[in-house]
Coordinates of C-alpha atoms and ligand atoms in Angstrom, one line a residue:
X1 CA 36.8 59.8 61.7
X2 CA 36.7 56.5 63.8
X3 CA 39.0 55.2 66.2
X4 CA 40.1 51.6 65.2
X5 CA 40.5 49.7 68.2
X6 CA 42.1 46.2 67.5
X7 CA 41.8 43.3 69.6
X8 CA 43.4 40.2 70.1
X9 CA 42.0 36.7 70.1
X10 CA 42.3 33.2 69.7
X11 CA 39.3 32.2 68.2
X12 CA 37.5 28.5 67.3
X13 CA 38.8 28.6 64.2
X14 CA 42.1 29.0 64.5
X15 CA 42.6 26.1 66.9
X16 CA 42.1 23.4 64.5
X17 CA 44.3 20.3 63.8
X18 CA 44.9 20.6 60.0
X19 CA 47.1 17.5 59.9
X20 CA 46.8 16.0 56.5
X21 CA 43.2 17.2 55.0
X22 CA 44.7 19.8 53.2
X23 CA 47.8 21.0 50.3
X24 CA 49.3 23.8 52.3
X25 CA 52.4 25.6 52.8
X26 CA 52.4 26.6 56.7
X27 CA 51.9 30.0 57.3
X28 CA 52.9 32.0 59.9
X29 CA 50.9 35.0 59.1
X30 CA 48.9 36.9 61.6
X31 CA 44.8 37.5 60.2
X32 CA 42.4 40.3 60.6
X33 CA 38.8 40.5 60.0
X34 CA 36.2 43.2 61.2
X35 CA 33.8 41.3 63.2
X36 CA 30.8 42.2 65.3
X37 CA 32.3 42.0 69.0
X38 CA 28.6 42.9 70.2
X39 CA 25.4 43.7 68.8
X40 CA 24.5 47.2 68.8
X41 CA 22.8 49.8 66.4
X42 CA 25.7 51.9 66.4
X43 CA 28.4 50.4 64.0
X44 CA 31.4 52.3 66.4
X45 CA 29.9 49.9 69.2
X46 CA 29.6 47.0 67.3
X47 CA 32.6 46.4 65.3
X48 CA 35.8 46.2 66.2
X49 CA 39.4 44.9 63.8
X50 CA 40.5 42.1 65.6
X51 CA 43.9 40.2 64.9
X52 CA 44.3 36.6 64.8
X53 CA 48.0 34.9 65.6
X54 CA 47.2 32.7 62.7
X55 CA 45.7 32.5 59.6
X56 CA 41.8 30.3 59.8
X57 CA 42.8 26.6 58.9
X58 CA 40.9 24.0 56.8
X59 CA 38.6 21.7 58.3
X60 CA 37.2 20.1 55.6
X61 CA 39.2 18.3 52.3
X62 CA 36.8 20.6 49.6
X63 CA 37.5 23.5 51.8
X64 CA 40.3 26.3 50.4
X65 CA 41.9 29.1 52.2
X66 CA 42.1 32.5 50.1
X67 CA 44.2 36.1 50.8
X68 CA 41.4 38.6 50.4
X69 CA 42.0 40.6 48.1
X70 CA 38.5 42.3 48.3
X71 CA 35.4 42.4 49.7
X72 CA 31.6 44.5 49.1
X73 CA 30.1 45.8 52.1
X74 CA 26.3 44.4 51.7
X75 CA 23.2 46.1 53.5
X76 CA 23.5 42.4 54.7
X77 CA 26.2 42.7 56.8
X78 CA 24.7 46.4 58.5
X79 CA 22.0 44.5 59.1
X80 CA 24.1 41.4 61.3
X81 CA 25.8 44.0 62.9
X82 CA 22.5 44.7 64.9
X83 CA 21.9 41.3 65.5
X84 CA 19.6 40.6 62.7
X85 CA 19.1 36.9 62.0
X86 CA 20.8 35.8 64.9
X87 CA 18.7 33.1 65.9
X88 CA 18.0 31.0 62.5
X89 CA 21.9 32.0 61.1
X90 CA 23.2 30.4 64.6
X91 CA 20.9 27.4 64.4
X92 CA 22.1 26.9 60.6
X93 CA 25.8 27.6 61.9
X94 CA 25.3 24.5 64.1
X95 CA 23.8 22.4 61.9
X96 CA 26.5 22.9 59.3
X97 CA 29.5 22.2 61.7
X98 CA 31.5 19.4 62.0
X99 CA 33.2 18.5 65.1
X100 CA 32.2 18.4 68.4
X101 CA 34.9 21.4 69.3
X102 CA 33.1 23.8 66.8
X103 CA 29.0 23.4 68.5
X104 CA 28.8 26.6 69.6
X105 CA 25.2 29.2 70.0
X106 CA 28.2 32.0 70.4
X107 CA 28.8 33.5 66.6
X108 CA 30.7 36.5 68.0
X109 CA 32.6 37.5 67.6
X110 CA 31.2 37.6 63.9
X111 CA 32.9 38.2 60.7
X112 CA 30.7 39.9 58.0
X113 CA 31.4 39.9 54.4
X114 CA 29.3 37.9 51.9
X115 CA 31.5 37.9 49.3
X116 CA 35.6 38.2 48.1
X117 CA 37.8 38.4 45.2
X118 CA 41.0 36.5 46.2
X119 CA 44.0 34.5 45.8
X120 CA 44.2 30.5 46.6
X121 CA 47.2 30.2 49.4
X122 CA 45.9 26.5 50.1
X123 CA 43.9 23.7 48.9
X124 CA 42.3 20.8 50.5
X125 CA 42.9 17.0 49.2
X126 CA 40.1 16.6 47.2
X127 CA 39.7 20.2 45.9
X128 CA 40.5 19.4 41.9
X129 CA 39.2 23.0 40.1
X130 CA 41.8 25.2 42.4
X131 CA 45.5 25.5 42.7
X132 CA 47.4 27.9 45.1
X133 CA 48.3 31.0 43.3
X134 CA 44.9 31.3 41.5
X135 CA 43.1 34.4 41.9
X136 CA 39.3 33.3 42.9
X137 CA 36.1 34.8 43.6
X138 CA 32.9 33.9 45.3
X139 CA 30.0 34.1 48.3
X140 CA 29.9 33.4 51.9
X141 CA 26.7 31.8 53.6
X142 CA 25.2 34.0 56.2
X143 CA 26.0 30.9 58.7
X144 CA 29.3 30.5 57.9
X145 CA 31.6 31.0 60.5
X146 CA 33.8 33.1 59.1
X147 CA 33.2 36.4 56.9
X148 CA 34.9 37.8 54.1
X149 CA 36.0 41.6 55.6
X150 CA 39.3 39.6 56.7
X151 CA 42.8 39.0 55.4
X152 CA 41.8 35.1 54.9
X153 CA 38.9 33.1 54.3
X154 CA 37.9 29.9 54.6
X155 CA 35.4 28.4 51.8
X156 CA 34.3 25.1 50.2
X157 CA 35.3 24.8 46.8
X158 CA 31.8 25.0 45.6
X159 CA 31.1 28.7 46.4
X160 CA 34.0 30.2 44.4
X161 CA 34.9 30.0 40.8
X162 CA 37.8 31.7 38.6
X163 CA 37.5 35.4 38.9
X164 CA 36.8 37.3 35.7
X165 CA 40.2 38.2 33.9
X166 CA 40.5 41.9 32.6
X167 CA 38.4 43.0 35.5
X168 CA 40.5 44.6 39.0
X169 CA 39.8 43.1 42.3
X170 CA 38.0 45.5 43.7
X171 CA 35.2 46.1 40.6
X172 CA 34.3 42.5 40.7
X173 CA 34.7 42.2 44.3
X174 CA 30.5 44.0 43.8
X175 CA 29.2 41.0 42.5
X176 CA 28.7 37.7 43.5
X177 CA 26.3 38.2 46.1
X178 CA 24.4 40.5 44.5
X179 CA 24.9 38.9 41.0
X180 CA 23.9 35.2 43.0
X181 CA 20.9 37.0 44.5
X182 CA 19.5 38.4 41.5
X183 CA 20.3 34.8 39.6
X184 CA 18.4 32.9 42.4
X185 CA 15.2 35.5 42.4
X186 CA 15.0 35.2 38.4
X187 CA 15.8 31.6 37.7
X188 CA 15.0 29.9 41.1
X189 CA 12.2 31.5 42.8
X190 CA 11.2 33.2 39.1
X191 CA 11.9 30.0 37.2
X192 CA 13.2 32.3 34.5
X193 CA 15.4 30.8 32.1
X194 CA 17.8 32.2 29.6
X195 CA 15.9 30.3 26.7
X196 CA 12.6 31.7 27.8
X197 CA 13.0 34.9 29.3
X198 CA 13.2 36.9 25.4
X199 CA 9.1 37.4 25.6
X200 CA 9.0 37.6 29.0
X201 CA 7.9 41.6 30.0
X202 CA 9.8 42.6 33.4
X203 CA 9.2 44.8 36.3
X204 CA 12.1 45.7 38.3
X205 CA 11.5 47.6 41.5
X206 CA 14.9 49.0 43.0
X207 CA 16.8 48.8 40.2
X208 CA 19.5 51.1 41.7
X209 CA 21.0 49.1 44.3
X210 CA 23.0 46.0 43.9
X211 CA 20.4 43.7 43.7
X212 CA 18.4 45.2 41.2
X213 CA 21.3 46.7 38.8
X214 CA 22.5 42.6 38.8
X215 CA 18.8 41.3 38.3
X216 CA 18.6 44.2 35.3
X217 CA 21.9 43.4 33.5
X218 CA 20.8 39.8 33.5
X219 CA 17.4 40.1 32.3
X220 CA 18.4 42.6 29.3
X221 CA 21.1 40.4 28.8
X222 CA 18.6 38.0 28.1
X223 CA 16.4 40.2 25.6
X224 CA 13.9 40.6 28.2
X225 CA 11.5 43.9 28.0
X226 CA 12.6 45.6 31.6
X227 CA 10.8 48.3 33.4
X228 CA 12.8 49.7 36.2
X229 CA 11.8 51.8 39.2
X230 CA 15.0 53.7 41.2
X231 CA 15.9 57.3 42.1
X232 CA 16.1 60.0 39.8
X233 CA 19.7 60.0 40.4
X234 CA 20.7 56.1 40.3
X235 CA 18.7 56.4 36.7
X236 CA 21.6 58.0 35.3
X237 CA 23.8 55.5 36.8
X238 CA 22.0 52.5 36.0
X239 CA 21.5 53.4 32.4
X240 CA 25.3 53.8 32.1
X241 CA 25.4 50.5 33.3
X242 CA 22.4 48.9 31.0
X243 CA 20.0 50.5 28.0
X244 CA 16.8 49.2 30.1
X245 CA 13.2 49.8 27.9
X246 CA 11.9 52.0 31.1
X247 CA 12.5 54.0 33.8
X248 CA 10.6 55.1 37.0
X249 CA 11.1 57.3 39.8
X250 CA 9.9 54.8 42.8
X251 CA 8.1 57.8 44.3
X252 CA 5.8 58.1 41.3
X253 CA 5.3 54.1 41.5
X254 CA 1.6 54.5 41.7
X255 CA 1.4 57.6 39.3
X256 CA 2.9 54.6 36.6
X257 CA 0.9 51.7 37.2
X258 CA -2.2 54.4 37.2
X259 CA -1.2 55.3 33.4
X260 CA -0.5 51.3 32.3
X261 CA -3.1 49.7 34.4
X262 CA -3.4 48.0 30.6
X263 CA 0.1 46.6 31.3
X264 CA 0.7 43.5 32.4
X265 CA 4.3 41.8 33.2
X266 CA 5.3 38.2 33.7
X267 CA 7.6 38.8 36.5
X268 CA 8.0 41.8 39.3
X269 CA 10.8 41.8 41.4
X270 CA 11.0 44.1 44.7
X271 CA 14.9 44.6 45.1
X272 CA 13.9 47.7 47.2
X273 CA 14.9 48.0 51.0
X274 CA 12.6 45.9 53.4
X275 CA 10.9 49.6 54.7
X276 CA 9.5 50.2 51.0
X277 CA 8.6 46.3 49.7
X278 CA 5.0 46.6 51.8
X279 CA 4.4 49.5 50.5
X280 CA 5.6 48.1 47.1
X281 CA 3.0 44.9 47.4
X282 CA -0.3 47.0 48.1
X283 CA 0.4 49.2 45.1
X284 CA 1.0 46.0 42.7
X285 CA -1.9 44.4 44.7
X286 CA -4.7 47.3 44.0
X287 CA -3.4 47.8 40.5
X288 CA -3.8 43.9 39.6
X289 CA -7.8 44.2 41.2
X290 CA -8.1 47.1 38.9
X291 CA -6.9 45.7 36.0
X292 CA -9.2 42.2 36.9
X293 CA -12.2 44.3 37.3
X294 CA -11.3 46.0 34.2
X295 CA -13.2 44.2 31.1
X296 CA -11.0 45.5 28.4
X297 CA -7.9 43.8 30.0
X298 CA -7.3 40.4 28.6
X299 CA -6.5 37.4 31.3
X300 CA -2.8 36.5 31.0
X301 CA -2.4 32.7 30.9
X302 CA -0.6 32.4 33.9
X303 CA -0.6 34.3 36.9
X304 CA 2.1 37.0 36.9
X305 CA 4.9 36.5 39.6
X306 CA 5.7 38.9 42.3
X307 CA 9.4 38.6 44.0
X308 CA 10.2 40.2 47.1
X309 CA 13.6 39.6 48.7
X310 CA 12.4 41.0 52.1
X311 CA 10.9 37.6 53.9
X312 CA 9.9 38.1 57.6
X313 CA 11.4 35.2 58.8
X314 CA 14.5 36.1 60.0
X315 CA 13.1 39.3 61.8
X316 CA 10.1 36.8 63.0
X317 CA 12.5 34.3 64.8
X318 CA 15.3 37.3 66.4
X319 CA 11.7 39.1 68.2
X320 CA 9.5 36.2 68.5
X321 CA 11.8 33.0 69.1
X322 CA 12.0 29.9 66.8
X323 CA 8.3 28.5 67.8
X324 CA 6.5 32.0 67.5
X325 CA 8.5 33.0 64.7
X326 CA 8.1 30.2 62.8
X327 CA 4.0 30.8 63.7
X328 CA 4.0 34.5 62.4
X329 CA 6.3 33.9 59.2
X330 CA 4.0 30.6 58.2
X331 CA 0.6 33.2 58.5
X332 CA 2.9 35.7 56.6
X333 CA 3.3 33.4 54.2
X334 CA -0.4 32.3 53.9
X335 CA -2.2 35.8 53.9
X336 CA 0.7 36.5 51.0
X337 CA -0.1 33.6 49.3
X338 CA -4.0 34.1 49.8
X339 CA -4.3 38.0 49.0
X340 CA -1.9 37.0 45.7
X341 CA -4.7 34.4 44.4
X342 CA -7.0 36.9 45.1
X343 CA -5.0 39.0 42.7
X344 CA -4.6 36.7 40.5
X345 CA -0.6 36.9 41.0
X346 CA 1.8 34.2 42.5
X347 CA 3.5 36.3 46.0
X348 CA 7.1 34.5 46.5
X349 CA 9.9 35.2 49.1
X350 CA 13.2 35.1 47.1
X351 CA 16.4 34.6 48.4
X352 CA 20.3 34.3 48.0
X353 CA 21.1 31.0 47.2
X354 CA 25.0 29.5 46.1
X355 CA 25.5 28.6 42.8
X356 CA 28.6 27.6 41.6
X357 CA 27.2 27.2 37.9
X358 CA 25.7 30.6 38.0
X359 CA 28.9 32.2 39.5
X360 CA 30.6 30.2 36.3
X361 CA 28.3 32.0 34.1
X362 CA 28.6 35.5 35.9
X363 CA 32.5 35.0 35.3
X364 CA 32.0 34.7 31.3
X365 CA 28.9 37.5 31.3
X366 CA 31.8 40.2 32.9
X367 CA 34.4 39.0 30.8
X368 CA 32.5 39.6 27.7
X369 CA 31.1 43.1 29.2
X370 CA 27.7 41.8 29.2
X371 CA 27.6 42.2 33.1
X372 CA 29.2 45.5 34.5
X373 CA 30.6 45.7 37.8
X374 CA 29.2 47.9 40.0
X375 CA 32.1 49.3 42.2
X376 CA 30.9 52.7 43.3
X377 CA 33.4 53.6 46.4
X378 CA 36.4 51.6 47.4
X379 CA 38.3 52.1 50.9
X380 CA 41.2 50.7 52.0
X381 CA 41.0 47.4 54.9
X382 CA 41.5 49.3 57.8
X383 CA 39.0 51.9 57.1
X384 CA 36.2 49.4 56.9
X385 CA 34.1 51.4 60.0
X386 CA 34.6 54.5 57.7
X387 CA 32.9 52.5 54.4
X388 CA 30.7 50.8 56.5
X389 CA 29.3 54.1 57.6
X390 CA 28.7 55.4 53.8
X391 CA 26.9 52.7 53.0
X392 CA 24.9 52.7 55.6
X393 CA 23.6 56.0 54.4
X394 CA 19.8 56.3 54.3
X395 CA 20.0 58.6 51.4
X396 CA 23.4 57.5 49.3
X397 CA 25.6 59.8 48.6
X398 CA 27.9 57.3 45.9
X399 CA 26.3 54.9 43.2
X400 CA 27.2 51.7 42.9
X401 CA 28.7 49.1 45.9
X402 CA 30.9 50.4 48.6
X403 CA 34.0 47.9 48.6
X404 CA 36.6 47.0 50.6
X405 CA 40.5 46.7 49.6
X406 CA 42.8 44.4 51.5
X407 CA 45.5 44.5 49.1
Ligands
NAP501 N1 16.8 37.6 51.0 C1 18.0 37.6 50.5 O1 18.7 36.6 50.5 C2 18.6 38.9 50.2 C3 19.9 39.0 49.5 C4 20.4 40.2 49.1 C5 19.6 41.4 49.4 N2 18.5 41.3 50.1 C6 17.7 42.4 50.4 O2 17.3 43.0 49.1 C7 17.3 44.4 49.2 C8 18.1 45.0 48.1 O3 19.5 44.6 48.4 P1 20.7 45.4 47.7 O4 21.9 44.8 48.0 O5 20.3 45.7 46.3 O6 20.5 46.8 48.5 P2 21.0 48.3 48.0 O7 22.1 48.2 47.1 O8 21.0 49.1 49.3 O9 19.8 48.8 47.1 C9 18.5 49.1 47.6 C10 18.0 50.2 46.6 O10 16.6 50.3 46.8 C11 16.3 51.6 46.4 N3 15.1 52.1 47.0 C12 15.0 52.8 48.2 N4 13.7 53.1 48.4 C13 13.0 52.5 47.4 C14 11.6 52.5 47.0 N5 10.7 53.0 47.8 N6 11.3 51.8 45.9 C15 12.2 51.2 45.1 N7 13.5 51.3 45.4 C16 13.9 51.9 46.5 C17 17.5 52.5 46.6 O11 17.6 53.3 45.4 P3 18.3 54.7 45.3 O12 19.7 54.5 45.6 O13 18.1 55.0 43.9 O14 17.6 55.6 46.3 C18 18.7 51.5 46.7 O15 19.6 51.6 45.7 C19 17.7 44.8 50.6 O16 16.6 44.9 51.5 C20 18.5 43.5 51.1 O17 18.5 43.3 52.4 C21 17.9 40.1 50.4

């Protein structure tokens, strides 16, 4: 087990001048959040529970301040721990602040959590879809100031939406980021739509993590044909979760697109871990040459779309700086983009995107059952180094999301 060791600051945001932006009682409450206190690889040298005097104010008249109620532990936030995208999340962290007291390069100590199941406590003037006593639920930006792994949050009204009734905190506390991922990958990057998507045949690679099990639900939830690729043993939890037409074990990924090199699909997703996707691409790459050099395999009209959620470029800018990063991501992207027209296949870089109409439509998907959450472990607050640590775990030992529960 892990010491806790809490600290005590007086950060930026707790220093503001509310005055009248917002509708708020006046709280006296004290806040904690785990936040990275230094960047390190090891998650007992990195994070520490810090406790605030106050609770984080509202800058902003869309903004709204929400009592955590829970919180998913993302392979995101493991990843920020180390430092990961620390140079283009700070730049983005300056460009989005207002005020000259909040310019600042320094993001730590950092809060990580990308997203939170919660209750309004306050409401800013022009905030018109939330009232104080609501229980909300929604994503945090990677360069936001604040995290979600705290007893408060801060957030503009457009990130959060009505959380799903007849569903606890802590089960659909697993989704929005992933569930927002998996939306902007399909229907973004993908341009999938719900209309469309019925004749559409679907490769999903990963389909037992987050990502994937969201980008699943959804695409069988819109009578897409879905092949999946996970473990032997997230099959059995994934298929408890969804009916899917196929499954893979990812270590027999070239084994498969041996036998239906007469396939073809309109959309592959990678939703595996950055140290597979590579790996992923030159498989998909050498089956597509072999199924153009085929004769017996008829052209698709349109160039298949391959989807990988790893993109270089924050890795690119934290070892190379913002001028040589920005270099080696733009070649990235153009030997991607080449060896995919070579392939006859359109390579794309997906991303998390907020979506407030999405989250709208993730609300009514789990309160319908269409969308399962997918809560595997929950741990209480001030444990958080403890669930940090399982699911950080190269080889899982628990299905589904590891969650937080502040209350
Ligand atoms: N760009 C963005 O905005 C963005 C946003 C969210 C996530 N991501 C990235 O997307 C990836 C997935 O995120 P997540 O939240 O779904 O992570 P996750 O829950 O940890 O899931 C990753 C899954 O990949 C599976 N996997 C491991 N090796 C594999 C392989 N060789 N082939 C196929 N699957 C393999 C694992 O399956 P088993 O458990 O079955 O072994 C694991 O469940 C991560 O790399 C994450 O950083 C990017």
């Amino acid at each position: 087990m892990f010491s806790t060791n809490i600290i005590r600051v007086t950060s930026r945001s707790s220093t503001s001048k509310i005055g009248p932006l917002c509708r708020c009682s006046s709280s006296t409450a004290t806040s904690r959040s785990w936040s990275v206190t230094r960047y390190h690889a090891d998650l007992k040298h990195s994070l520490q529970l810090i406790n605030r005097p106050t609770v984080p104010t509202i800058y902003r008249p869309s903004e709204v301040l929400v009592r955590v109620h829970a919180a998913s532990i993302n392979p995101l936030d493991l990843s920020m721990s180390r430092g990961y995208g620390q140079v283009l999340l700070s730049l983005m962290n300056v460009v989005s602040s207002t005020g000259i007291d909040r310019i600042t390069y320094d993001r730590l100590p950092l809060t990580l959590g990308r997203d939170f199941v919660g209750e309004v406590l306050t409401t800013g003037q022009t905030v018109t879809n939330f009232k104080p006593g609501q229980m909300v639920w929604g994503t945090v930006s990677p360069f936001a100031d604040g995290g979600s792994h705290a007893d408060h949050i801060v957030v503009d009204e457009s990130s959060i939406w009505r959380a799903p009734v007849g569903v606890s905190s802590v089960d659909a506390a697993s989704l929005p980021y992933v569930g927002l991922t998996a939306w902007s990958a399909l229907v973004n990057f993908g341009q999938l739509t719900p209309q469309t998507v019925a004749t559409k045949r679907c490769l999903v690679l990963g389909g037992g993590g987050g990502v994937g099990a969201a980008a699943v639900q959804l695409l069988k939830h819109w009578n897409a044909h879905v092949v999946v690729t996970c473990s032997a043993r997230s099959a059995q939890w994934l298929q408890s979760l969804v009916a899917v037409d196929k499954v893979v074990d990812y270590r027999q990924l070239a084994e498969y697109l041996q036998e239906c090199h007469q396939e073809s699909f309109d959309l592959i997703l990678d939703a595996s871990p950055p140290e597979a996707s590579s790996a992923n691409l030159q498989l998909i790459s050498s089956w597509r040459q072999k199924q153009l050099s085929s004769r017996q395999q008829p052209m698709q009209k349109s160039f298949p779309v391959y989807l990988t959620l790893t993109s270089p470029l924050l890795r690119n800018l934290d070892s190379k700086g913002i001028f040589g990063g920005s270099m080696a991501t733009a070649f990235q992207a153009l030997t991607d983009t080449a060896s995919g027209l070579l392939d006859r296949t359109s390579v794309r870089w997906a991303y998390y995107m907020p979506n407030q109409k999405a989250l709208k439509c993730l609300t009514e998907l789990v309160e319908a059952g269409d969308i399962k959450p997918q809560t595997g472990h929950v741990m209480p607050f001030d444990q958080a180094l403890d669930a940090y640590t399982v699911a950080d775990q190269q080889v899982k030992s628990v299905d589904g999301k590891v969650v937080l529960k502040m209350l």
